[in-house]
Coordinates of C-alpha atoms and ligand atoms in Angstrom, one line a residue:
M16 CA -127.0 56.2 172.9
T17 CA -129.3 54.4 175.4
N18 CA -132.6 55.4 173.7
D19 CA -131.0 54.4 170.5
L20 CA -130.4 51.0 172.1
M21 CA -134.0 50.8 173.0
E22 CA -135.1 51.6 169.5
K23 CA -132.7 48.9 168.1
I24 CA -134.1 46.3 170.5
V25 CA -137.7 47.1 169.6
S26 CA -136.9 46.9 165.9
L27 CA -135.0 43.6 166.3
C28 CA -137.8 42.2 168.3
K29 CA -140.4 43.0 165.6
R30 CA -138.2 42.0 162.6
R31 CA -137.0 38.7 164.0
G32 CA -140.1 37.6 165.8
F33 CA -139.5 38.2 169.5
V34 CA -142.2 40.7 170.2
Y35 CA -145.0 42.2 168.0
P36 CA -147.2 45.2 168.9
G37 CA -150.6 43.7 170.0
S38 CA -153.6 43.7 167.5
E39 CA -151.4 45.4 164.9
I40 CA -153.6 44.6 161.9
Y41 CA -156.4 46.6 163.6
G42 CA -154.2 49.6 164.3
G43 CA -152.9 48.2 167.6
L44 CA -154.0 48.2 171.2
A45 CA -151.9 50.4 173.4
S46 CA -149.6 48.7 175.9
T47 CA -150.3 45.2 174.7
Y48 CA -147.8 42.9 172.9
D49 CA -147.7 39.5 171.4
F50 CA -144.6 37.3 171.7
G51 CA -143.6 35.8 168.4
P52 CA -141.9 32.5 167.7
L53 CA -138.5 33.5 169.3
G54 CA -140.1 35.6 172.1
A55 CA -142.3 32.6 173.0
E56 CA -139.2 30.4 173.2
L57 CA -137.2 32.9 175.2
K58 CA -140.0 33.6 177.6
N59 CA -140.6 29.8 178.2
N60 CA -136.9 29.3 178.8
I61 CA -136.9 32.1 181.4
K62 CA -139.9 30.6 183.1
K63 CA -138.5 27.1 183.0
L64 CA -135.3 28.3 184.6
W65 CA -137.1 30.3 187.2
W66 CA -139.3 27.3 188.1
K67 CA -136.3 25.0 188.4
Y68 CA -134.2 27.4 190.5
F69 CA -136.9 28.7 192.8
V70 CA -139.3 25.8 193.1
Q71 CA -137.8 22.4 192.1
D72 CA -134.2 22.9 193.4
R73 CA -135.5 23.8 196.9
E74 CA -136.9 21.3 199.3
D75 CA -138.7 24.1 201.2
M76 CA -140.7 25.1 198.1
A77 CA -143.9 23.9 196.4
G78 CA -145.5 25.1 193.2
L79 CA -149.0 26.3 192.4
D80 CA -151.0 27.2 189.4
G81 CA -154.0 29.2 190.6
G82 CA -156.8 30.8 188.7
I83 CA -156.9 34.1 187.0
L84 CA -160.5 34.4 188.0
L85 CA -160.9 34.2 191.8
S86 CA -163.8 34.9 194.0
P87 CA -164.3 38.7 194.3
K88 CA -164.4 38.1 198.1
I89 CA -160.6 37.5 197.8
W90 CA -160.0 41.0 196.4
E91 CA -162.4 42.5 199.0
A92 CA -160.5 40.8 201.8
S93 CA -157.0 41.6 200.4
G94 CA -157.9 45.3 200.3
H95 CA -157.5 45.5 196.5
I96 CA -161.0 46.7 195.8
K97 CA -160.5 49.5 198.3
N98 CA -156.8 50.3 197.7
F99 CA -155.8 49.2 194.3
K100 CA -156.5 52.6 192.8
D101 CA -154.7 55.4 191.2
A102 CA -155.6 59.1 191.6
L103 CA -156.0 60.4 188.1
V104 CA -156.8 63.7 186.5
E105 CA -158.8 63.9 183.3
C106 CA -158.2 66.4 180.5
K107 CA -161.5 68.3 180.0
K108 CA -160.8 68.7 176.3
C109 CA -159.5 65.3 175.0
H110 CA -160.5 63.2 178.0
L111 CA -157.2 61.4 178.4
R112 CA -156.4 60.5 182.0
F113 CA -153.0 60.9 183.7
R114 CA -151.4 60.3 187.0
P115 CA -150.6 63.9 188.3
D116 CA -147.4 62.7 190.0
K117 CA -146.1 61.5 186.6
L118 CA -146.7 64.7 184.7
K119 CA -143.9 67.1 184.0
D120 CA -146.4 70.0 184.1
A121 CA -149.5 69.2 186.0
S122 CA -151.3 72.4 185.0
K123 CA -152.1 71.3 181.4
C124 CA -152.7 68.2 179.3
P125 CA -149.4 67.1 177.6
E126 CA -151.4 65.9 174.5
C127 CA -153.7 68.9 173.8
G128 CA -152.9 71.6 176.4
G129 CA -156.4 71.3 177.9
S130 CA -157.1 71.9 181.6
F131 CA -157.6 69.1 184.0
T132 CA -160.5 67.9 186.3
E133 CA -159.8 67.4 190.0
A134 CA -158.0 64.1 190.7
Q135 CA -160.3 61.1 191.1
L136 CA -159.6 57.5 192.2
F137 CA -159.8 54.8 189.4
L138 CA -159.6 51.1 190.0
G139 CA -156.5 49.4 188.6
M140 CA -158.2 46.0 188.2
F141 CA -160.1 44.9 185.0
K142 CA -163.7 44.0 185.7
T143 CA -165.5 41.1 184.1
I144 CA -168.9 39.5 184.6
I145 CA -169.3 35.8 185.5
G146 CA -172.7 34.5 184.2
A147 CA -174.6 34.4 181.0
V148 CA -177.0 37.3 181.8
E149 CA -175.0 40.4 182.3
K150 CA -177.1 42.2 184.8
E151 CA -177.6 39.1 186.9
G152 CA -174.0 38.0 186.7
I153 CA -171.3 38.2 189.4
Q154 CA -168.9 41.1 189.2
A155 CA -165.4 39.6 189.1
Y156 CA -161.9 40.8 188.4
L157 CA -158.9 39.7 186.4
R158 CA -156.2 39.2 189.0
P159 CA -153.8 42.1 189.3
E160 CA -151.2 39.9 191.1
T161 CA -150.7 36.2 191.3
A162 CA -150.0 36.3 195.1
Q163 CA -153.6 36.1 196.4
A164 CA -154.2 32.6 195.0
I165 CA -151.2 31.5 197.1
F166 CA -152.7 32.9 200.3
A167 CA -156.1 31.4 199.5
D168 CA -154.6 28.0 198.9
Y169 CA -151.9 28.0 201.5
K170 CA -153.8 25.7 203.8
S171 CA -154.6 23.3 201.0
V172 CA -150.9 23.1 200.1
L173 CA -150.0 22.4 203.7
D174 CA -152.7 19.7 204.0
S175 CA -151.7 18.0 200.8
T176 CA -147.9 18.0 201.1
N177 CA -145.4 17.3 203.9
K178 CA -144.3 20.9 204.0
K179 CA -143.5 22.5 207.3
I180 CA -142.8 26.1 208.2
P181 CA -140.6 27.7 207.0
F182 CA -141.7 26.8 203.5
G183 CA -142.8 28.7 200.4
I184 CA -145.2 28.5 197.4
G185 CA -144.1 29.7 194.0
Q186 CA -146.3 30.5 191.1
I187 CA -146.0 31.8 187.5
G188 CA -149.0 33.3 185.7
K189 CA -150.7 36.2 184.0
A190 CA -151.7 39.3 185.9
F191 CA -153.7 42.3 184.5
R192 CA -153.6 45.9 185.5
N193 CA -155.4 48.8 184.0
E194 CA -152.2 50.9 183.7
I195 CA -152.5 54.5 182.9
T196 CA -148.8 55.4 182.7
T197 CA -147.6 53.3 179.8
G198 CA -144.8 53.3 177.3
Q199 CA -141.2 51.8 177.3
F200 CA -142.2 48.8 175.2
I201 CA -142.9 45.7 177.3
F202 CA -141.8 47.3 180.6
R203 CA -145.3 48.3 181.6
T204 CA -148.2 46.6 180.0
L205 CA -151.9 45.9 180.7
E206 CA -151.3 42.1 180.7
F207 CA -148.1 40.5 181.9
E208 CA -146.7 37.5 183.7
Q209 CA -145.6 37.5 187.3
A210 CA -143.5 34.9 189.0
E211 CA -144.1 35.2 192.7
I212 CA -143.2 33.4 195.9
E213 CA -144.8 33.6 199.3
Y214 CA -142.5 32.3 201.9
F215 CA -144.1 31.4 205.2
I216 CA -142.3 31.8 208.5
A217 CA -143.1 31.8 212.2
P218 CA -144.1 35.1 213.7
D219 CA -141.1 35.0 216.0
A220 CA -138.6 34.0 213.3
D221 CA -135.7 36.3 212.4
W222 CA -137.6 37.7 209.4
N223 CA -134.8 40.1 208.4
K224 CA -132.4 37.1 208.1
T225 CA -134.9 35.3 205.8
F226 CA -135.4 38.5 203.8
E227 CA -131.6 38.9 203.3
N228 CA -131.2 35.2 202.4
W229 CA -133.9 35.5 199.8
L230 CA -132.4 38.7 198.4
S231 CA -129.0 36.9 197.9
Y232 CA -130.8 33.9 196.4
I233 CA -132.5 36.2 193.9
Y234 CA -129.1 37.5 192.8
G235 CA -128.2 33.9 192.1
F236 CA -131.0 33.9 189.6
A237 CA -129.6 37.2 188.1
D238 CA -126.3 35.4 187.6
L239 CA -128.0 32.3 186.1
I240 CA -129.8 34.4 183.4
G241 CA -126.6 36.5 182.7
L242 CA -127.6 39.8 184.1
K243 CA -124.6 41.7 185.5
R244 CA -124.6 42.6 189.2
Q245 CA -123.3 46.1 188.5
D246 CA -126.5 46.9 186.6
F247 CA -128.6 46.3 189.7
F248 CA -129.5 48.7 192.5
D249 CA -131.4 47.8 195.7
H250 CA -133.8 50.6 196.4
E251 CA -134.8 50.3 200.0
I252 CA -138.3 51.8 200.1
P253 CA -138.7 54.2 203.0
A254 CA -141.5 53.5 205.6
E255 CA -143.7 56.4 204.3
E256 CA -143.7 55.0 200.8
R257 CA -144.3 51.3 201.7
A258 CA -147.6 49.6 201.7
F259 CA -149.0 50.0 205.2
Y260 CA -148.7 46.3 206.0
S261 CA -145.1 46.0 204.8
K262 CA -142.2 46.2 207.4
R263 CA -139.6 46.2 204.7
T264 CA -139.6 46.4 200.9
I265 CA -136.7 46.5 198.4
D266 CA -137.4 47.4 194.8
I267 CA -134.6 45.5 192.9
E268 CA -133.9 48.0 190.2
Y269 CA -132.1 47.5 186.9
E270 CA -130.3 49.8 184.5
F271 CA -132.6 49.6 181.5
P272 CA -131.6 51.4 178.3
F273 CA -134.2 54.1 179.3
G274 CA -132.9 54.5 182.8
R275 CA -133.0 52.7 186.2
D276 CA -136.3 51.2 187.2
E277 CA -137.9 48.4 189.1
L278 CA -137.2 44.9 187.7
W279 CA -138.2 42.7 190.7
A280 CA -139.0 43.3 194.3
I281 CA -139.0 41.7 197.7
A282 CA -141.3 42.6 200.6
Y283 CA -142.0 41.5 204.2
R284 CA -145.8 41.4 204.2
T285 CA -146.1 40.3 207.9
D286 CA -149.3 38.3 208.4
Y287 CA -151.4 40.9 206.8
D288 CA -152.8 38.7 203.9
L289 CA -153.5 35.5 205.9
A290 CA -155.1 37.5 208.8
A291 CA -157.3 39.3 206.3
H292 CA -158.4 36.1 204.6
Q293 CA -158.9 34.3 207.9
K294 CA -161.2 37.1 209.1
A295 CA -163.1 37.4 205.8
S296 CA -163.5 33.7 205.1
G297 CA -164.2 32.6 208.6
R298 CA -161.7 29.7 208.1
N299 CA -159.0 29.0 210.6
L300 CA -155.7 29.5 208.6
E301 CA -153.4 29.0 211.5
Y302 CA -150.5 26.7 211.3
F303 CA -150.0 24.0 214.0
D304 CA -146.4 23.5 214.9
E305 CA -146.0 19.8 216.0
A306 CA -142.7 20.4 217.8
T307 CA -143.7 23.3 220.0
K308 CA -147.5 22.6 220.0
Q309 CA -148.1 26.2 219.1
R310 CA -150.7 27.6 216.7
F311 CA -150.0 30.7 214.8
L312 CA -150.6 32.7 211.6
P313 CA -147.4 32.6 209.6
H314 CA -145.7 35.8 208.4
V315 CA -144.6 36.1 204.8
I316 CA -141.6 37.2 202.8
E317 CA -142.5 37.8 199.2
P318 CA -140.0 37.8 196.3
T319 CA -141.8 38.9 193.1
F320 CA -140.7 39.0 189.5
G321 CA -142.1 40.3 186.2
I322 CA -141.3 37.9 183.3
E323 CA -141.5 40.6 180.5
R324 CA -139.3 43.0 182.4
T325 CA -136.8 40.1 182.9
L326 CA -136.9 39.4 179.2
L327 CA -136.4 43.1 178.4
A328 CA -133.4 43.3 180.7
I329 CA -131.9 40.1 179.2
L330 CA -132.2 41.4 175.7
A331 CA -130.7 44.8 176.7
G332 CA -127.8 43.1 178.5
A333 CA -127.2 40.7 175.6
Y334 CA -127.4 43.1 172.6
Q335 CA -124.0 43.9 171.1
E336 CA -122.8 45.4 168.0
E337 CA -119.3 44.3 166.9
E338 CA -117.0 45.4 164.2
I339 CA -115.5 42.2 162.8
K340 CA -113.3 43.3 159.9
D341 CA -112.8 46.2 157.5
G342 CA -115.7 48.1 158.9
E343 CA -118.0 45.1 158.6
K344 CA -120.4 44.9 161.6
R345 CA -122.5 42.2 163.2
V346 CA -125.3 42.4 165.7
V347 CA -125.0 39.6 168.3
L348 CA -127.3 38.6 171.1
K349 CA -124.9 37.1 173.7
L350 CA -127.7 35.2 175.4
K351 CA -126.8 32.5 177.9
P352 CA -127.1 29.3 175.8
I353 CA -129.7 27.9 178.3
L354 CA -132.0 30.9 177.3
A355 CA -131.3 31.0 173.6
P356 CA -134.4 30.3 171.5
Y357 CA -132.4 28.0 169.2
K358 CA -129.4 26.0 170.5
A359 CA -127.9 25.5 167.1
A360 CA -128.6 26.0 163.4
V361 CA -127.9 23.5 160.7
F362 CA -126.9 24.4 157.2
P363 CA -126.0 22.6 154.0
L364 CA -123.1 24.6 152.4
L365 CA -125.1 24.7 149.2
A366 CA -128.9 24.4 148.9
N367 CA -128.9 22.9 145.5
K368 CA -126.6 19.9 146.1
E369 CA -128.7 17.0 147.1
D370 CA -126.1 14.9 148.9
L371 CA -125.3 17.9 151.1
T372 CA -128.9 18.7 152.0
T373 CA -129.7 15.1 152.6
K374 CA -126.8 14.7 155.1
A375 CA -127.6 18.1 156.7
R376 CA -131.3 17.1 157.1
E377 CA -130.3 13.8 158.7
I378 CA -128.2 15.8 161.3
Y379 CA -130.9 18.4 161.8
T380 CA -133.6 15.6 162.4
E381 CA -131.3 13.8 164.9
L382 CA -130.4 16.9 166.9
K383 CA -134.0 18.1 166.9
K384 CA -135.0 15.1 169.0
D385 CA -133.1 16.6 172.0
L386 CA -132.5 20.3 171.2
N387 CA -134.4 23.1 169.6
V388 CA -132.4 23.5 166.4
Y389 CA -133.1 25.6 163.3
W390 CA -132.8 24.8 159.6
D391 CA -131.5 27.3 157.1
D392 CA -130.4 26.9 153.5
R393 CA -131.1 30.4 152.2
G394 CA -128.4 32.8 151.0
N395 CA -124.7 32.3 151.7
I396 CA -123.1 31.0 154.8
G397 CA -121.9 34.4 156.0
K398 CA -125.5 35.8 155.9
R399 CA -126.8 32.7 157.7
Y400 CA -124.2 33.2 160.5
F401 CA -125.2 36.8 160.9
A402 CA -128.9 35.9 161.0
Q403 CA -128.2 33.4 163.8
D404 CA -125.9 35.8 165.7
E405 CA -128.7 38.4 165.8
I406 CA -131.1 36.0 167.5
G407 CA -128.5 34.5 169.9
T408 CA -128.1 31.0 168.5
P409 CA -124.9 29.7 170.2
F410 CA -123.8 27.3 167.4
C411 CA -124.0 27.0 163.6
I412 CA -123.3 23.7 162.0
T413 CA -122.3 23.5 158.3
V414 CA -122.3 20.3 156.2
D415 CA -119.8 20.7 153.4
F416 CA -118.3 18.5 150.7
E417 CA -115.7 17.2 153.1
S418 CA -118.4 16.1 155.5
L419 CA -119.4 13.4 153.1
E420 CA -115.8 12.0 153.2
D421 CA -114.6 12.6 156.8
K422 CA -118.0 12.3 158.5
A423 CA -117.4 15.6 160.3
V424 CA -119.0 19.1 160.3
T425 CA -117.9 22.6 160.9
V426 CA -119.2 24.0 164.2
R427 CA -119.0 27.8 164.5
D428 CA -119.2 29.4 167.9
R429 CA -121.4 32.5 168.2
D430 CA -119.2 34.5 170.6
S431 CA -115.7 33.7 169.4
M432 CA -116.7 33.1 165.8
K433 CA -114.1 30.3 165.9
Q434 CA -114.8 27.2 163.8
E435 CA -114.0 23.6 164.8
R436 CA -114.4 20.3 163.0
V437 CA -116.5 17.8 165.0
K438 CA -117.3 14.2 164.1
I439 CA -121.0 13.8 163.3
G440 CA -121.3 10.9 165.7
E441 CA -120.0 13.1 168.6
L442 CA -121.9 16.2 167.6
K443 CA -124.9 15.9 170.0
E444 CA -122.7 15.2 173.0
Y445 CA -120.4 18.0 172.0
L446 CA -123.3 20.5 171.9
K447 CA -124.9 19.3 175.1
E448 CA -121.6 19.7 176.9
K449 CA -121.0 23.2 175.5
L450 CA -124.6 24.1 176.2
K451 CA -124.4 22.6 179.7
M452 CA -127.7 20.8 179.2
Ligands
GAP25 N1 -147.5 40.8 194.7 C1 -146.7 41.9 194.7 C2 -146.7 42.7 193.5 O1 -147.6 42.4 192.7 P1 -145.6 44.7 192.2 O2 -144.3 45.4 192.5 O3 -146.8 45.5 192.0 O4 -145.8 43.7 193.4 C3 -144.4 42.8 191.0 O5 -145.4 43.7 191.0 C4 -143.6 42.7 189.7 O6 -144.5 42.6 188.6 C5 -142.8 44.0 189.4 O7 -141.6 44.0 190.0 C6 -142.7 44.0 187.9 O8 -141.6 43.2 187.5 C7 -144.0 43.3 187.4 N2 -145.0 44.3 187.0 C8 -145.8 45.0 187.7 N3 -146.6 45.8 187.0 C9 -146.3 45.5 185.7 C10 -146.8 46.0 184.4 N4 -147.8 46.8 184.3 N5 -146.2 45.5 183.3 C11 -145.2 44.6 183.3 N6 -144.7 44.1 184.5 C12 -145.2 44.6 185.7

């Protein structure tokens, strides 16, 4: 049933333009995906909401948009060049590489049955060269997490704003990892977007309280995007499995259709990163507390989110098949209206009646000034409704012959399928109210 759901989501994503396999016309590139017209809208809506909730709504937060390319010294100092590695075995026959801890049978290759080499360490970061001449260029890396730009810029943010500790910096951006274990659609990909926060606190602050406060604030975001609390599980990572610098980490797991796995995470990273960058850069990264006249290196609580995993969880949670009458079924994405790619669709009852299409076009053009609305005049009304249900459009608006007389339209609600007559002059306000925008 659950794998079936995954297949249905993958198929819907391709068919309706949420997610396409990457580089498909060239036979594809494993573990890469492109977001189609609807996927791009949904992803942007998730990011906008995240930014509003975590950055703009909070006085103790500031935003940042750091580079994908950073000085390699940053990755040296943060420990990534040394530690961001996976132990992999290579099949002697087909030369595919695997993580031995992820193999069901570590004695032979699952692809061809060949035997394995000894495990070797492989860097999880993508390398690139800065400079026109390859052998004289600088060896650089595509960032495997957005967090490090925040640490590198933390002092500049302090100096250019009125922020005082405790405060945080939030950032959304691409991250790249040379993942070996792949699969499960957009769950684990080579290129993805992270939304991360580094929240700076005094070394003697009650870090556990801040950690707990952030955890509950994160669940507020889950509510906002319509993910159900009962589908979450806080996986407290035991000390022996945590990064050596972390005093507490929780993997915020979610019941995906293929099983429970990490969706987001929160970690207490101590002053590990700032101390490492202070040492390696030679710059003083201490904070001066005006009130106590103390200088210290702040400690950090880090909530981190994967945008694609969030999008996958949202689709899985919203996907429903309903029997409506006499065995007739519909697929409906019960997305929160604020996330829906299109807020409404506008139809003329018949495509070949000019007075209907002219009126419907007028309404469409007016709504489009404020809302992302869709135009459709193909097929019959029933088919148009189903096509919109499947992509989560909250409202469908039909202009019929009566509209020309009574200056009203039929508005059909995606979830209840109920229809209401609404005056054209009141339509925009009606939709905005219903959409809570
Ligand atoms: N700065 C901390 C950090 O990067 P992480 O747990 O390695 O922590 C954070 O990554 C989040 O990024 C994960 O919870 C997940 O949502 C997302 N993520 C990590 N690797 C991913 C991948 N290969 N594909 C898609 N999302 C990924």
